[in-house]
Amino acid sequence: MNLAYIPSPSTGVIHLGPIPLRGYAFCIIIGVFVAVWLGNKRWIARGGKPGTVADIAVWAVPFGLVGGRLYHVITDYQLYFGEGRNWVDAFKIWEGGLGIWGAIALGAVGAWIGCRLRGIPLPAWADALAPGIALAQACGRWGNWFNQELYGRATDLPWAVEISDGPNRIAGTYHPTFLYESLWCLGVAALVIWADRRFKLGHGRAFALYVAAYCVGRGWIEYMRVDEAHHILGVRLNVWTSIVVFILAVVYLVLSAKLRPGREEVVEPDRGPAASDPATKDAADDGAKDAAAGAKDSEDGESGPKTDATAEATADAEATADADVAATGDAASDGGTEDTVTADAEAPKTAKKL
C-alpha cells in the first residue's frame, strides 16, 4: 500500500453551464501563450519586431494541431477504425491524442507560410521559438494528467500517480511519465537558452538542439509507457522515431555549423520605427511632403531675383542701342561718313537729296 502518491483529478472537464471547460485544452492553450511570450522576447533581442512571433504563430498553431492529431490517428488507427470503434472519435481532440512529431512537422509548414509572407528566414524564427516550444510541451503534458493517460509501469514510489478504473485502464499507482516528460522539457528549455547565449547559435541550430535534446528524453520515457502502441522489432514506434529524428537533428547541427557559422545579423527587414509603427510612418510621410513643399518654395524664391536681374540687363542693352543710333544720326547731319548702315542714319540724307 502506497503512503504517498500523486492523486489524479476525478474528472478532466468542468461544465460552466452548457460550456465544457476541459483541463487538457487549458494546458495546451497555456503552453501556446508561454511559447509565444518567450519567443517574442527572444525575437526582439535578436533584432526583430514586436508581435512578429505572434503573427506567424497564427499560421503555425492551427497547422500544428492538425498535424499532431493526424500523426496520432495514423499511428493509432486501430483506436478509431478498428472493430467496434467509431471513426467520429478521431475528431474529438479534447479527449487527448496529439503526436508531437506531427505537430512540429506540419506546424513548421504553417510557420514557413507565415515567414514567407513577412520576408523572414524560417530558421531564425525557429531558433527564437525553440525553448518556448519546450516550455509549451512541459505545460501540455499536464493535460495527460487530467485525462489519466500516458502513464508508465506500476510502481510504489512516493511520486507515483494514482489512476482510477476506467476505459482501457486498471486502478493502481504508476510511473507518472507525463511528469517525467514535463520536467525533461523544462531542462531542454534551459539547455537551449544557455547554449544559445554561450555559443550564439543561429541558422536553425538552436531549434536543432531542442529537437535532439527532446528526443533523448522522449526515448527513455517512451520506453517506460504501457499504453497500447505499435512495435517494430520489439521496440515502440515512437522510440524508433526518436532515434531517427535525433540523428537528423545532430547531422543538421554539424553541417550547419560548418556551412553557415555564426548567427544571422539581420532577422527581419525594415527594422526602423517607421516600418513597425503606422503612426510614425504617417508622420514621416507628412514630414517628407513638407520638405518637398519647402524645397519648391525655395526654388520659387530664387527664381524671382533671377528674373528681375534678367529684365534689368535687357533694359540696359536696349538703352545702349538707342544711344548708338542717336550718335550715328548726329554724325550724318554734320557731314560725317556716308557709310553708316543703320536705317536711322540714312533717313536724314535722303531728305536732303529730295
Short mmCIF file of C-alpha atoms in Angstrom, two decimals:
data_model
loop_
_atom_site.label_atom_id
_atom_site.label_comp_id
_atom_site.label_asym_id
_atom_site.label_seq_id
_atom_site.Cartn_x
_atom_site.Cartn_y
_atom_site.Cartn_z
CA MET A 1 0.00 0.00 0.00
CA ASN A 2 1.39 3.40 -1.02
CA LEU A 3 1.57 6.02 1.70
CA ALA A 4 2.32 8.82 -0.78
CA TYR A 5 1.29 9.32 -4.38
CA ILE A 6 0.05 11.95 -6.81
CA PRO A 7 -3.76 11.89 -6.97
CA SER A 8 -5.46 12.22 -10.34
CA PRO A 9 -8.43 14.54 -10.95
CA SER A 10 -11.78 12.82 -10.62
CA THR A 11 -12.76 14.44 -13.91
CA GLY A 12 -10.97 16.23 -16.71
CA VAL A 13 -13.82 18.61 -17.50
CA ILE A 14 -15.82 21.22 -15.62
CA HIS A 15 -19.11 22.45 -17.05
CA LEU A 16 -19.81 26.15 -16.88
CA GLY A 17 -23.49 25.94 -17.78
CA PRO A 18 -23.61 24.38 -21.25
CA ILE A 19 -19.93 25.19 -21.89
CA PRO A 20 -17.40 22.43 -21.05
CA LEU A 21 -14.05 23.61 -19.72
CA ARG A 22 -11.52 20.85 -20.33
CA GLY A 23 -8.25 20.59 -18.46
CA TYR A 24 -6.49 19.11 -21.50
CA ALA A 25 -7.41 22.12 -23.64
CA PHE A 26 -6.38 24.58 -20.93
CA CYS A 27 -2.92 23.01 -20.73
CA ILE A 28 -2.48 23.29 -24.50
CA ILE A 29 -3.65 26.92 -24.55
CA ILE A 30 -1.38 27.89 -21.65
CA GLY A 31 1.54 26.24 -23.43
CA VAL A 32 0.88 28.21 -26.62
CA PHE A 33 0.79 31.51 -24.73
CA VAL A 34 4.03 30.71 -22.90
CA ALA A 35 5.77 29.78 -26.16
CA VAL A 36 4.67 32.96 -27.92
CA TRP A 37 5.59 35.13 -24.92
CA LEU A 38 9.13 33.75 -24.62
CA GLY A 39 9.58 33.58 -28.37
CA ASN A 40 8.63 37.24 -28.72
CA LYS A 41 11.21 38.29 -26.11
CA ARG A 42 13.93 36.29 -27.83
CA TRP A 43 12.93 37.58 -31.27
CA ILE A 44 13.15 41.21 -30.15
CA ALA A 45 16.54 40.51 -28.54
CA ARG A 46 17.76 39.27 -31.93
CA GLY A 47 16.66 42.46 -33.64
CA GLY A 48 13.15 41.52 -34.73
CA LYS A 49 9.94 43.47 -34.40
CA PRO A 50 7.48 43.04 -31.50
CA GLY A 51 4.46 40.97 -32.49
CA THR A 52 6.10 39.11 -35.36
CA VAL A 53 6.25 35.82 -33.44
CA ALA A 54 2.53 36.01 -32.65
CA ASP A 55 1.68 36.86 -36.26
CA ILE A 56 3.49 33.78 -37.54
CA ALA A 57 2.10 31.64 -34.71
CA VAL A 58 -1.37 32.35 -36.12
CA TRP A 59 -0.27 30.15 -39.02
CA ALA A 60 1.87 27.66 -37.11
CA VAL A 61 -0.51 26.72 -34.26
CA PRO A 62 -3.52 25.56 -36.34
CA PHE A 63 -1.23 23.62 -38.66
CA GLY A 64 0.47 22.09 -35.64
CA LEU A 65 -2.79 20.99 -34.04
CA VAL A 66 -3.92 19.34 -37.27
CA GLY A 67 -0.53 17.70 -37.76
CA GLY A 68 -0.40 16.42 -34.19
CA ARG A 69 -3.85 14.91 -34.45
CA LEU A 70 -3.13 13.34 -37.85
CA TYR A 71 0.03 11.69 -36.54
CA HIS A 72 -1.83 10.26 -33.57
CA VAL A 73 -4.75 8.96 -35.63
CA ILE A 74 -2.46 7.42 -38.27
CA THR A 75 -0.13 5.70 -35.81
CA ASP A 76 -3.02 4.55 -33.57
CA TYR A 77 -5.64 3.98 -36.26
CA GLN A 78 -6.96 0.87 -34.51
CA LEU A 79 -8.41 3.13 -31.80
CA TYR A 80 -10.72 4.78 -34.32
CA PHE A 81 -11.14 2.43 -37.27
CA GLY A 82 -10.92 -0.97 -35.61
CA GLU A 83 -13.81 -3.31 -34.96
CA GLY A 84 -16.41 -1.76 -32.69
CA ARG A 85 -14.78 1.69 -32.95
CA ASN A 86 -16.39 4.92 -34.09
CA TRP A 87 -14.35 6.88 -36.63
CA VAL A 88 -16.01 10.11 -35.49
CA ASP A 89 -13.92 9.88 -32.31
CA ALA A 90 -10.89 10.74 -34.43
CA PHE A 91 -12.12 14.36 -34.42
CA LYS A 92 -12.52 14.55 -30.64
CA ILE A 93 -9.20 16.21 -29.99
CA TRP A 94 -10.28 17.28 -26.49
CA GLU A 95 -10.17 13.64 -25.39
CA GLY A 96 -6.41 13.62 -25.89
CA GLY A 97 -4.17 12.36 -28.63
CA LEU A 98 -1.64 14.76 -30.17
CA GLY A 99 1.60 13.45 -31.63
CA ILE A 100 4.45 15.93 -31.13
CA TRP A 101 6.19 14.68 -34.27
CA GLY A 102 3.23 15.57 -36.48
CA ALA A 103 2.66 18.83 -34.63
CA ILE A 104 6.22 20.02 -35.23
CA ALA A 105 6.30 18.82 -38.86
CA LEU A 106 3.03 20.38 -40.02
CA GLY A 107 3.44 23.34 -37.68
CA ALA A 108 6.71 24.08 -39.49
CA VAL A 109 4.77 24.23 -42.76
CA GLY A 110 2.42 26.82 -41.29
CA ALA A 111 5.37 28.78 -39.88
CA TRP A 112 7.07 28.69 -43.29
CA ILE A 113 3.98 30.24 -44.88
CA GLY A 114 3.88 32.98 -42.25
CA CYS A 115 7.60 33.67 -42.60
CA ARG A 116 7.33 33.88 -46.38
CA LEU A 117 4.58 36.47 -46.07
CA ARG A 118 6.77 38.58 -43.76
CA GLY A 119 10.03 38.05 -45.64
CA ILE A 120 11.62 36.35 -42.62
CA PRO A 121 14.01 33.35 -42.65
CA LEU A 122 12.30 30.36 -41.05
CA PRO A 123 15.45 29.07 -39.25
CA ALA A 124 15.88 32.38 -37.40
CA TRP A 125 12.25 32.34 -36.27
CA ALA A 126 12.54 28.69 -35.19
CA ASP A 127 15.66 29.48 -33.14
CA ALA A 128 13.81 32.21 -31.28
CA LEU A 129 10.85 29.94 -30.55
CA ALA A 130 12.75 26.72 -29.69
CA PRO A 131 12.89 26.98 -25.87
CA GLY A 132 9.31 28.27 -25.85
CA ILE A 133 8.16 25.12 -27.64
CA ALA A 134 9.84 23.03 -24.96
CA LEU A 135 8.01 25.01 -22.27
CA ALA A 136 4.75 24.57 -24.17
CA GLN A 137 5.28 20.81 -24.11
CA ALA A 138 6.02 20.96 -20.39
CA CYS A 139 2.65 22.65 -19.86
CA GLY A 140 0.76 20.47 -22.34
CA ARG A 141 1.85 17.19 -20.73
CA TRP A 142 -0.27 18.01 -17.69
CA GLY A 143 -3.27 17.57 -19.92
CA ASN A 144 -2.48 13.84 -19.78
CA TRP A 145 -2.81 14.03 -16.01
CA PHE A 146 -6.32 15.45 -16.35
CA ASN A 147 -7.23 12.64 -18.76
CA GLN A 148 -5.43 9.91 -16.71
CA GLU A 149 -3.46 8.71 -19.73
CA LEU A 150 0.09 8.03 -20.91
CA TYR A 151 1.38 6.71 -17.60
CA GLY A 152 4.15 4.17 -17.11
CA ARG A 153 4.58 0.84 -15.39
CA ALA A 154 3.16 0.10 -11.96
CA THR A 155 5.26 1.38 -9.06
CA ASP A 156 5.02 2.13 -5.35
CA LEU A 157 7.36 5.13 -5.42
CA PRO A 158 6.14 8.11 -3.39
CA TRP A 159 5.72 10.20 -6.56
CA ALA A 160 3.63 7.56 -8.35
CA VAL A 161 0.39 8.77 -9.94
CA GLU A 162 -2.89 7.23 -8.87
CA ILE A 163 -5.06 6.01 -11.74
CA SER A 164 -8.71 5.10 -11.23
CA ASP A 165 -10.73 2.46 -13.04
CA GLY A 166 -11.89 3.45 -16.48
CA PRO A 167 -11.92 2.51 -20.15
CA ASN A 168 -8.67 0.72 -21.06
CA ARG A 169 -7.10 1.28 -17.64
CA ILE A 170 -6.83 -0.51 -14.30
CA ALA A 171 -6.81 1.24 -10.93
CA GLY A 172 -3.40 1.46 -9.31
CA THR A 173 -0.31 3.60 -8.93
CA TYR A 174 2.03 4.03 -11.89
CA HIS A 175 5.09 5.94 -13.05
CA PRO A 176 3.93 9.48 -13.91
CA THR A 177 5.60 9.60 -17.31
CA PHE A 178 3.73 12.80 -18.11
CA LEU A 179 5.55 14.38 -15.14
CA TYR A 180 8.89 12.98 -16.24
CA GLU A 181 8.48 14.43 -19.70
CA SER A 182 7.28 17.76 -18.35
CA LEU A 183 10.39 18.09 -16.17
CA TRP A 184 12.61 16.94 -19.03
CA CYS A 185 11.16 19.65 -21.29
CA LEU A 186 11.92 22.27 -18.66
CA GLY A 187 15.52 21.08 -18.71
CA VAL A 188 15.60 21.19 -22.52
CA ALA A 189 14.37 24.79 -22.50
CA ALA A 190 17.08 25.77 -20.01
CA LEU A 191 19.73 23.96 -22.07
CA VAL A 192 18.76 25.72 -25.30
CA ILE A 193 18.71 29.16 -23.64
CA TRP A 194 22.14 28.58 -22.08
CA ALA A 195 23.72 27.16 -25.25
CA ASP A 196 22.26 29.93 -27.39
CA ARG A 197 23.79 32.60 -25.14
CA ARG A 198 27.09 30.76 -24.83
CA PHE A 199 27.65 29.80 -28.48
CA LYS A 200 25.46 32.33 -30.35
CA LEU A 201 23.55 29.63 -32.20
CA GLY A 202 22.00 30.67 -35.47
CA HIS A 203 20.59 29.42 -38.79
CA GLY A 204 18.32 26.88 -37.07
CA ARG A 205 20.89 25.34 -34.74
CA ALA A 206 19.09 26.34 -31.53
CA PHE A 207 15.99 24.60 -32.84
CA ALA A 208 18.02 21.55 -33.84
CA LEU A 209 19.49 21.40 -30.33
CA TYR A 210 15.98 21.48 -28.88
CA VAL A 211 14.91 18.62 -31.16
CA ALA A 212 17.95 16.49 -30.34
CA ALA A 213 17.68 17.03 -26.58
CA TYR A 214 13.96 16.32 -26.55
CA CYS A 215 14.44 13.08 -28.49
CA VAL A 216 16.91 11.82 -25.89
CA GLY A 217 14.37 12.21 -23.12
CA ARG A 218 11.43 11.02 -25.17
CA GLY A 219 13.27 7.81 -25.98
CA TRP A 220 13.72 6.60 -22.40
CA ILE A 221 10.36 7.96 -21.20
CA GLU A 222 8.53 6.28 -24.09
CA TYR A 223 10.21 3.01 -23.15
CA MET A 224 8.52 3.19 -19.72
CA ARG A 225 4.97 3.65 -21.00
CA VAL A 226 2.46 0.82 -21.02
CA ASP A 227 -0.29 2.25 -23.22
CA GLU A 228 -1.09 0.47 -26.46
CA ALA A 229 1.34 1.22 -29.29
CA HIS A 230 2.79 -0.29 -32.47
CA HIS A 231 6.12 -2.08 -32.17
CA ILE A 232 8.95 -2.62 -34.66
CA LEU A 233 11.46 -5.33 -33.74
CA GLY A 234 10.01 -5.33 -30.26
CA VAL A 235 10.54 -1.57 -29.76
CA ARG A 236 7.76 1.01 -29.61
CA LEU A 237 7.28 3.08 -32.77
CA ASN A 238 7.89 6.38 -31.02
CA VAL A 239 11.24 5.13 -29.72
CA TRP A 240 12.34 4.47 -33.30
CA THR A 241 11.02 7.88 -34.30
CA SER A 242 13.05 9.50 -31.52
CA ILE A 243 16.21 7.75 -32.71
CA VAL A 244 15.77 8.78 -36.35
CA VAL A 245 14.86 12.39 -35.57
CA PHE A 246 17.75 12.66 -33.10
CA ILE A 247 20.23 11.58 -35.78
CA LEU A 248 18.80 14.05 -38.29
CA ALA A 249 18.99 16.90 -35.76
CA VAL A 250 22.62 16.16 -34.89
CA VAL A 251 23.59 15.93 -38.57
CA TYR A 252 21.96 19.32 -39.18
CA LEU A 253 23.80 20.82 -36.21
CA VAL A 254 27.19 19.67 -37.52
CA LEU A 255 26.67 20.57 -41.17
CA SER A 256 25.06 23.93 -40.41
CA ALA A 257 27.94 24.93 -38.14
CA LYS A 258 30.42 24.22 -40.95
CA LEU A 259 28.47 25.71 -43.84
CA ARG A 260 26.92 28.73 -42.10
CA PRO A 261 28.81 29.58 -38.90
CA GLY A 262 27.69 32.37 -36.63
CA ARG A 263 24.28 33.93 -36.32
CA GLU A 264 22.11 35.98 -38.65
CA GLU A 265 22.96 39.70 -38.49
CA VAL A 266 19.50 40.74 -39.71
CA VAL A 267 16.47 38.58 -38.88
CA GLU A 268 13.74 40.90 -40.09
CA PRO A 269 13.86 43.57 -42.80
CA ASP A 270 12.72 47.17 -42.28
CA ARG A 271 13.53 47.19 -38.58
CA GLY A 272 13.15 51.01 -38.38
CA PRO A 273 10.30 52.53 -36.32
CA ALA A 274 8.58 53.87 -39.42
CA ALA A 275 8.07 50.32 -40.67
CA SER A 276 6.73 48.93 -37.40
CA ASP A 277 4.59 51.86 -36.19
CA PRO A 278 1.84 53.11 -38.55
CA ALA A 279 1.56 56.45 -36.71
CA THR A 280 5.29 57.06 -37.01
CA LYS A 281 5.19 56.07 -40.65
CA ASP A 282 2.41 58.60 -41.35
CA ALA A 283 4.36 61.31 -39.54
CA ALA A 284 7.43 60.51 -41.62
CA ASP A 285 5.38 60.69 -44.81
CA ASP A 286 3.97 64.09 -43.76
CA GLY A 287 7.47 65.33 -42.99
CA ALA A 288 8.67 64.25 -46.43
CA LYS A 289 5.77 66.10 -48.07
CA ASP A 290 6.55 69.27 -46.07
CA ALA A 291 10.21 69.07 -47.03
CA ALA A 292 9.30 68.74 -50.71
CA ALA A 293 6.97 71.75 -50.46
CA GLY A 294 9.67 73.80 -48.74
CA ALA A 295 12.16 72.95 -51.48
CA LYS A 296 9.68 74.06 -54.13
CA ASP A 297 9.11 77.38 -52.34
CA SER A 298 12.86 77.92 -52.15
CA GLU A 299 13.18 77.40 -55.88
CA ASP A 300 10.37 79.90 -56.49
CA GLY A 301 12.04 82.46 -54.21
CA GLU A 302 15.34 82.10 -56.03
CA SER A 303 13.73 82.40 -59.48
CA GLY A 304 12.28 85.87 -58.59
CA PRO A 305 15.61 87.72 -58.23
CA LYS A 306 16.97 85.95 -61.28
CA THR A 307 14.04 87.23 -63.37
CA ASP A 308 14.50 90.82 -62.14
CA ALA A 309 18.18 90.77 -62.95
CA THR A 310 17.48 89.50 -66.45
CA ALA A 311 14.94 92.29 -67.04
CA GLU A 312 17.42 94.95 -65.90
CA ALA A 313 20.11 93.57 -68.18
CA THR A 314 17.73 93.65 -71.16
CA ALA A 315 16.75 97.28 -70.42
CA ASP A 316 20.41 98.31 -70.27
CA ALA A 317 21.09 96.67 -73.62
CA GLU A 318 18.18 98.48 -75.26
CA ALA A 319 19.31 101.84 -73.85
CA THR A 320 22.81 101.31 -75.23
CA ALA A 321 21.39 100.51 -78.69
CA ASP A 322 19.30 103.71 -78.70
CA ALA A 323 22.32 105.78 -77.74
CA ASP A 324 24.32 104.32 -80.62
CA VAL A 325 21.54 105.14 -83.09
CA ALA A 326 21.32 108.74 -81.86
CA ALA A 327 25.07 109.26 -82.15
CA THR A 328 25.10 107.97 -85.71
CA GLY A 329 22.31 110.39 -86.67
CA ASP A 330 24.21 113.38 -85.33
CA ALA A 331 27.33 112.43 -87.25
CA ALA A 332 25.41 112.20 -90.53
CA SER A 333 23.84 115.62 -90.13
CA ASP A 334 27.27 117.27 -89.52
CA GLY A 335 28.70 115.85 -92.78
CA GLY A 336 30.09 112.68 -91.28
CA THR A 337 30.75 109.47 -93.19
CA GLU A 338 28.04 108.21 -95.58
CA ASP A 339 28.91 104.57 -94.98
CA THR A 340 26.67 104.31 -91.90
CA VAL A 341 24.50 101.22 -92.28
CA THR A 342 21.77 101.99 -89.82
CA ALA A 343 18.37 102.90 -91.11
CA ASP A 344 18.02 105.83 -88.74
CA ALA A 345 21.27 107.43 -90.06
CA GLU A 346 20.26 107.21 -93.79
CA ALA A 347 16.85 108.82 -93.30
CA PRO A 348 18.17 112.49 -92.95
CA LYS A 349 20.44 112.11 -96.06
CA THR A 350 17.52 111.00 -98.22
CA ALA A 351 15.51 114.03 -97.14
CA LYS A 352 18.31 116.44 -98.21
CA LYS A 353 18.53 114.93 -101.75
CA LEU A 354 14.81 115.30 -102.26
#
